[in-house]
Amino acid sequence: MARDGRAVMILLSVLLVAMIASNTAIGSSDISPVDTVKIMVTAITEKLMLGDILHIEKVWSDSQDTIIMNIRLPRVLLGALVGAALATAGCAMQGLLKNPMADPYIIGMSSGAGLGAALAFALMLPLQLLAFVTAAGSIFIVYNISRIGERVPTETLLLAGIAVGFFLSAITSFIIFLSQSPHQIIYWLMGGLWTASWDKVKITFLMILVGIFMLYRQSWNLNVMLLGEEQAQCMGVDIEKVKRSVLIFSSLVTAAAVSVSGIIGFVGLIIPHIMRIIVGPDHRILLPTSTLMGAIFLVFSDTIARTILESTDLPVGVVTAFFGAPFFIYLLRKRRKSIYA
Amino acid sequence: MLEIKDLNVSYGSRKILEDINISTEKGEFLGILGPNGSGKTTLVKAITKVLKPESGDITFNGRSIKHMSGTEIARHIAVVSQVISINFEFAVKDIVMMGRTPYIKSNESPEDFDIVEDSMEKTKTDFLKDRLVTQLSGGELQRVIIARALAQQTDILLLDEPTSHLDITNQIDILNLVKDESRKGKLVVAVVHDLNLAAYYCDKIALIRDGKLISLGTPAEVLTPETIGKVYNLPVEVVTNEITNSLYVIPKLEPLAHP
């Protein structure tokens, strides 16, 4: 593992912690950064029953405590989780499909989740559960359409994903068209962290953590497969097993993220590209740094989304693309050559 | 060492290889020759189990590849195919390390680094180790791919047109390198297009046409005007090259008038 890769990882980890702490301090009601940190540290020490060791004098009100601990912190943490999940899944999919346009949604996941959400709003069913099931279900269908015996050709996978995606989107559009309150579904499709809660953090945390870890385990195989599937096979890589594993765990983390935040675009597409420019193509470094950068970027974007307009929250998807796209264009121009394939 | 017995391979109803029988020994340099579309690459794919044969068997030291996992096959046989370019910015030493894939469990051991180092020395690519593969010339890249195959530490080296896209100096460099490996005991099986390079380097030649093994033996046995004429549909004269003391095949072309 390259030494500079490790340095980037440490730097990003520190940055992520700083980002989570500082962004929790930002919001419409005025709570100083120092008090924010004190509130969080107190909460943690109480949880761990270390209150006696580290005694912090309480200088804040209960309502401030509630705002930090029950409103802002879960939202920031959920943003970090979703950003991490999307960027990691996007990075793994780009590596697997060897396609620079790949993102976590490329084989139909967003359309699946969108349909689930539309059905949930229309029929008053539990939104998060239904979005998760339809997102994962759409990948299951796409995988089985593409399968020829034990093999799944990646070109077929891409095309089947697009076809199934269009089909499901058509149904979603139909439901929106007939719906009494189409704006609810449309807002959800834009992606946002409005509905963050500790419950959502807890439900998604384990799925995303396990999924990301399982994707890391394929780093080496993904590297070898970049040289071509047949060559990888001759070096002993079980390519169909790698494909299955990457698809399953990308789908798991993406479905978990989408079910709590809607379709947040851009993070899963661009963050891996940015990190590839900075740290190179080795997935052992590229995947973890993408995870960290995805988390940092979404926390940052969501803070802008919830503070930039005084009266209302913007969908975070608007912000990610608005700030991320120009930055990415800058990197592309600066490099002045093809970054991928 | 490597035995191919009654091998038949088909794509759908089309027969690509028919009743191929080849046996080989340690330290041998076997050339597989034949016109385009004769089934050479299919044979390579069958040997590495990328393609499943319709019938027949392939064995390494008496063991059938049917019962071997991909990892196990990769420990016996390393493949060098024609690599024109790699578009991902890996360092040369990372590409060579990929040859250790069949052995690495989670992380590279110090032994793996030693083997990679050694393979790069053998192929004279150690001075390139920190360069990006995207910046190499065709000849350098092919040598790196061979270093990767050596790092696999196999008994068999399988080359599928390793030099067809290279200039004459690089072709000879690479074939010398591979010949050295066969002298040290590896079995080398190489798909070659150039009849004269094959005549010089190969101990044994298998000549294939339309999926059938037409001739198998030493260059002198196989490279006769009759056989070449039949397989390539081209009248040739075969002479002895007095400089190399190997056979030399000359197509019987009419002299062109050069104004």
GROMACS .gro file of C-alpha atoms in nm, chain A residues 178-331:
model
  154
  178LEU     CA    1  -5.255   1.020  -1.098
  179SER     CA    2  -5.149   1.116  -0.746
  180GLN     CA    3  -5.335   1.368  -0.528
  181SER     CA    4  -5.013   1.505  -0.384
  182PRO     CA    5  -4.743   1.462  -0.649
  183HIS     CA    6  -4.508   1.712  -0.484
  184GLN     CA    7  -4.440   1.472  -0.194
  185ILE     CA    8  -4.309   1.205  -0.429
  186ILE     CA    9  -4.119   1.455  -0.641
  187TYR     CA   10  -3.945   1.604  -0.334
  188TRP     CA   11  -3.851   1.257  -0.221
  189LEU     CA   12  -3.704   1.179  -0.562
  190MET     CA   13  -3.486   1.491  -0.538
  191GLY     CA   14  -3.322   1.348  -0.229
  192GLY     CA   15  -3.287   1.504   0.113
  193LEU     CA   16  -3.214   1.439   0.476
  194TRP     CA   17  -3.516   1.625   0.617
  195THR     CA   18  -3.654   1.324   0.793
  196ALA     CA   19  -3.333   1.222   0.972
  197SER     CA   20  -3.373   1.061   1.313
  198TRP     CA   21  -3.171   0.842   1.547
  199ASP     CA   22  -3.386   0.547   1.438
  200LYS     CA   23  -3.281   0.592   1.078
  201VAL     CA   24  -2.917   0.626   1.178
  202LYS     CA   25  -2.939   0.304   1.379
  203ILE     CA   26  -3.119   0.104   1.109
  204THR     CA   27  -2.884   0.201   0.829
  205PHE     CA   28  -2.559   0.207   1.028
  206LEU     CA   29  -2.504  -0.167   1.045
  207MET     CA   30  -2.612  -0.239   0.687
  208ILE     CA   31  -2.389   0.032   0.544
  209LEU     CA   32  -2.092  -0.058   0.763
  210VAL     CA   33  -2.107  -0.429   0.680
  211GLY     CA   34  -2.167  -0.358   0.310
  212ILE     CA   35  -1.875  -0.118   0.285
  213PHE     CA   36  -1.647  -0.361   0.465
  214MET     CA   37  -1.746  -0.643   0.229
  215LEU     CA   38  -1.676  -0.419  -0.071
  216TYR     CA   39  -1.327  -0.342   0.068
  217ARG     CA   40  -1.260  -0.716   0.067
  218GLN     CA   41  -1.289  -0.718  -0.313
  219SER     CA   42  -1.033  -0.436  -0.360
  220TRP     CA   43  -0.754  -0.656  -0.488
  221ASN     CA   44  -0.980  -0.852  -0.722
  222LEU     CA   45  -1.124  -0.530  -0.861
  223ASN     CA   46  -0.770  -0.409  -0.931
  224VAL     CA   47  -0.684  -0.725  -1.123
  225MET     CA   48  -1.014  -0.716  -1.311
  226LEU     CA   49  -0.931  -0.368  -1.443
  227LEU     CA   50  -0.682  -0.544  -1.671
  228GLY     CA   51  -0.967  -0.738  -1.831
  229GLU     CA   52  -1.191  -1.017  -1.712
  230GLU     CA   53  -1.019  -1.291  -1.905
  231GLN     CA   54  -0.673  -1.194  -1.780
  232ALA     CA   55  -0.805  -1.174  -1.426
  233GLN     CA   56  -0.948  -1.523  -1.466
  234CYS     CA   57  -0.607  -1.652  -1.577
  235MET     CA   58  -0.458  -1.503  -1.261
  236GLY     CA   59  -0.700  -1.707  -1.053
  237VAL     CA   60  -0.972  -1.450  -0.985
  238ASP     CA   61  -1.320  -1.603  -0.970
  239ILE     CA   62  -1.471  -1.317  -1.168
  240GLU     CA   63  -1.834  -1.423  -1.140
  241LYS     CA   64  -1.802  -1.449  -0.763
  242VAL     CA   65  -1.648  -1.101  -0.749
  243LYS     CA   66  -1.929  -0.962  -0.965
  244ARG     CA   67  -2.194  -1.119  -0.747
  245SER     CA   68  -2.032  -0.995  -0.429
  246VAL     CA   69  -1.983  -0.638  -0.555
  247LEU     CA   70  -2.340  -0.623  -0.689
  248ILE     CA   71  -2.493  -0.760  -0.370
  249PHE     CA   72  -2.307  -0.531  -0.133
  250SER     CA   73  -2.328  -0.219  -0.351
  251SER     CA   74  -2.699  -0.281  -0.371
  252LEU     CA   75  -2.725  -0.333   0.003
  253VAL     CA   76  -2.554  -0.008   0.098
  254THR     CA   77  -2.726   0.190  -0.178
  255ALA     CA   78  -3.070   0.056  -0.092
  256ALA     CA   79  -3.006   0.137   0.275
  257ALA     CA   80  -2.899   0.491   0.185
  258VAL     CA   81  -3.178   0.556  -0.063
  259SER     CA   82  -3.447   0.429   0.172
  260VAL     CA   83  -3.368   0.704   0.423
  261SER     CA   84  -3.269   0.988   0.193
  262GLY     CA   85  -3.431   0.951  -0.149
  263ILE     CA   86  -3.231   0.974  -0.468
  264ILE     CA   87  -2.928   1.191  -0.394
  265GLY     CA   88  -2.738   1.216  -0.718
  266PHE     CA   89  -2.383   1.313  -0.802
  267VAL     CA   90  -2.204   1.187  -0.487
  268GLY     CA   91  -2.174   0.828  -0.610
  269LEU     CA   92  -2.062   0.938  -0.954
  270ILE     CA   93  -1.816   1.217  -0.895
  271ILE     CA   94  -1.652   1.148  -0.558
  272PRO     CA   95  -1.484   0.828  -0.686
  273HIS     CA   96  -1.356   1.020  -0.989
  274ILE     CA   97  -1.216   1.298  -0.772
  275MET     CA   98  -1.041   1.045  -0.550
  276ARG     CA   99  -0.910   0.851  -0.854
  277ILE     CA  100  -0.745   1.172  -0.972
  278ILE     CA  101  -0.590   1.227  -0.630
  279VAL     CA  102  -0.488   0.876  -0.514
  280GLY     CA  103  -0.486   0.664  -0.834
  281PRO     CA  104  -0.670   0.348  -0.935
  282ASP     CA  105  -0.569   0.108  -0.654
  283HIS     CA  106  -0.901   0.012  -0.491
  284ARG     CA  107  -0.730  -0.065  -0.161
  285ILE     CA  108  -0.679   0.309  -0.124
  286LEU     CA  109  -0.943   0.436  -0.363
  287LEU     CA  110  -1.238   0.268  -0.191
  288PRO     CA  111  -1.170   0.385   0.167
  289THR     CA  112  -1.078   0.738   0.061
  290SER     CA  113  -1.397   0.754  -0.148
  291THR     CA  114  -1.595   0.643   0.156
  292LEU     CA  115  -1.444   0.922   0.367
  293MET     CA  116  -1.471   1.187   0.098
  294GLY     CA  117  -1.833   1.091   0.025
  295ALA     CA  118  -1.921   1.134   0.391
  296ILE     CA  119  -1.741   1.469   0.416
  297PHE     CA  120  -1.895   1.599   0.097
  298LEU     CA  121  -2.253   1.510   0.187
  299VAL     CA  122  -2.227   1.651   0.540
  300PHE     CA  123  -2.095   1.974   0.392
  301SER     CA  124  -2.359   1.987   0.118
  302ASP     CA  125  -2.641   1.918   0.360
  303THR     CA  126  -2.530   2.200   0.590
  304ILE     CA  127  -2.554   2.435   0.294
  305ALA     CA  128  -2.889   2.284   0.196
  306ARG     CA  129  -3.044   2.349   0.536
  307THR     CA  130  -2.897   2.695   0.600
  308ILE     CA  131  -2.865   2.878   0.270
  309LEU     CA  132  -3.232   2.978   0.249
  310GLU     CA  133  -3.373   3.122   0.567
  311SER     CA  134  -3.723   2.991   0.529
  312THR     CA  135  -3.673   2.638   0.405
  313ASP     CA  136  -3.450   2.335   0.341
  314LEU     CA  137  -3.327   2.276  -0.011
  315PRO     CA  138  -3.311   1.920  -0.144
  316VAL     CA  139  -2.948   1.824  -0.084
  317GLY     CA  140  -2.924   1.677  -0.437
  318VAL     CA  141  -2.952   2.032  -0.570
  319VAL     CA  142  -2.656   2.141  -0.362
  320THR     CA  143  -2.432   1.842  -0.435
  321ALA     CA  144  -2.454   1.900  -0.808
  322PHE     CA  145  -2.444   2.280  -0.786
  323PHE     CA  146  -2.115   2.286  -0.595
  324GLY     CA  147  -1.969   1.952  -0.699
  325ALA     CA  148  -2.002   1.982  -1.076
  326PRO     CA  149  -1.797   2.302  -1.115
  327PHE     CA  150  -1.527   2.160  -0.887
  328PHE     CA  151  -1.513   1.846  -1.094
  329ILE     CA  152  -1.497   2.043  -1.417
  330TYR     CA  153  -1.206   2.238  -1.267
  331LEU     CA  154  -1.021   1.912  -1.192
   0.00000   0.00000   0.00000
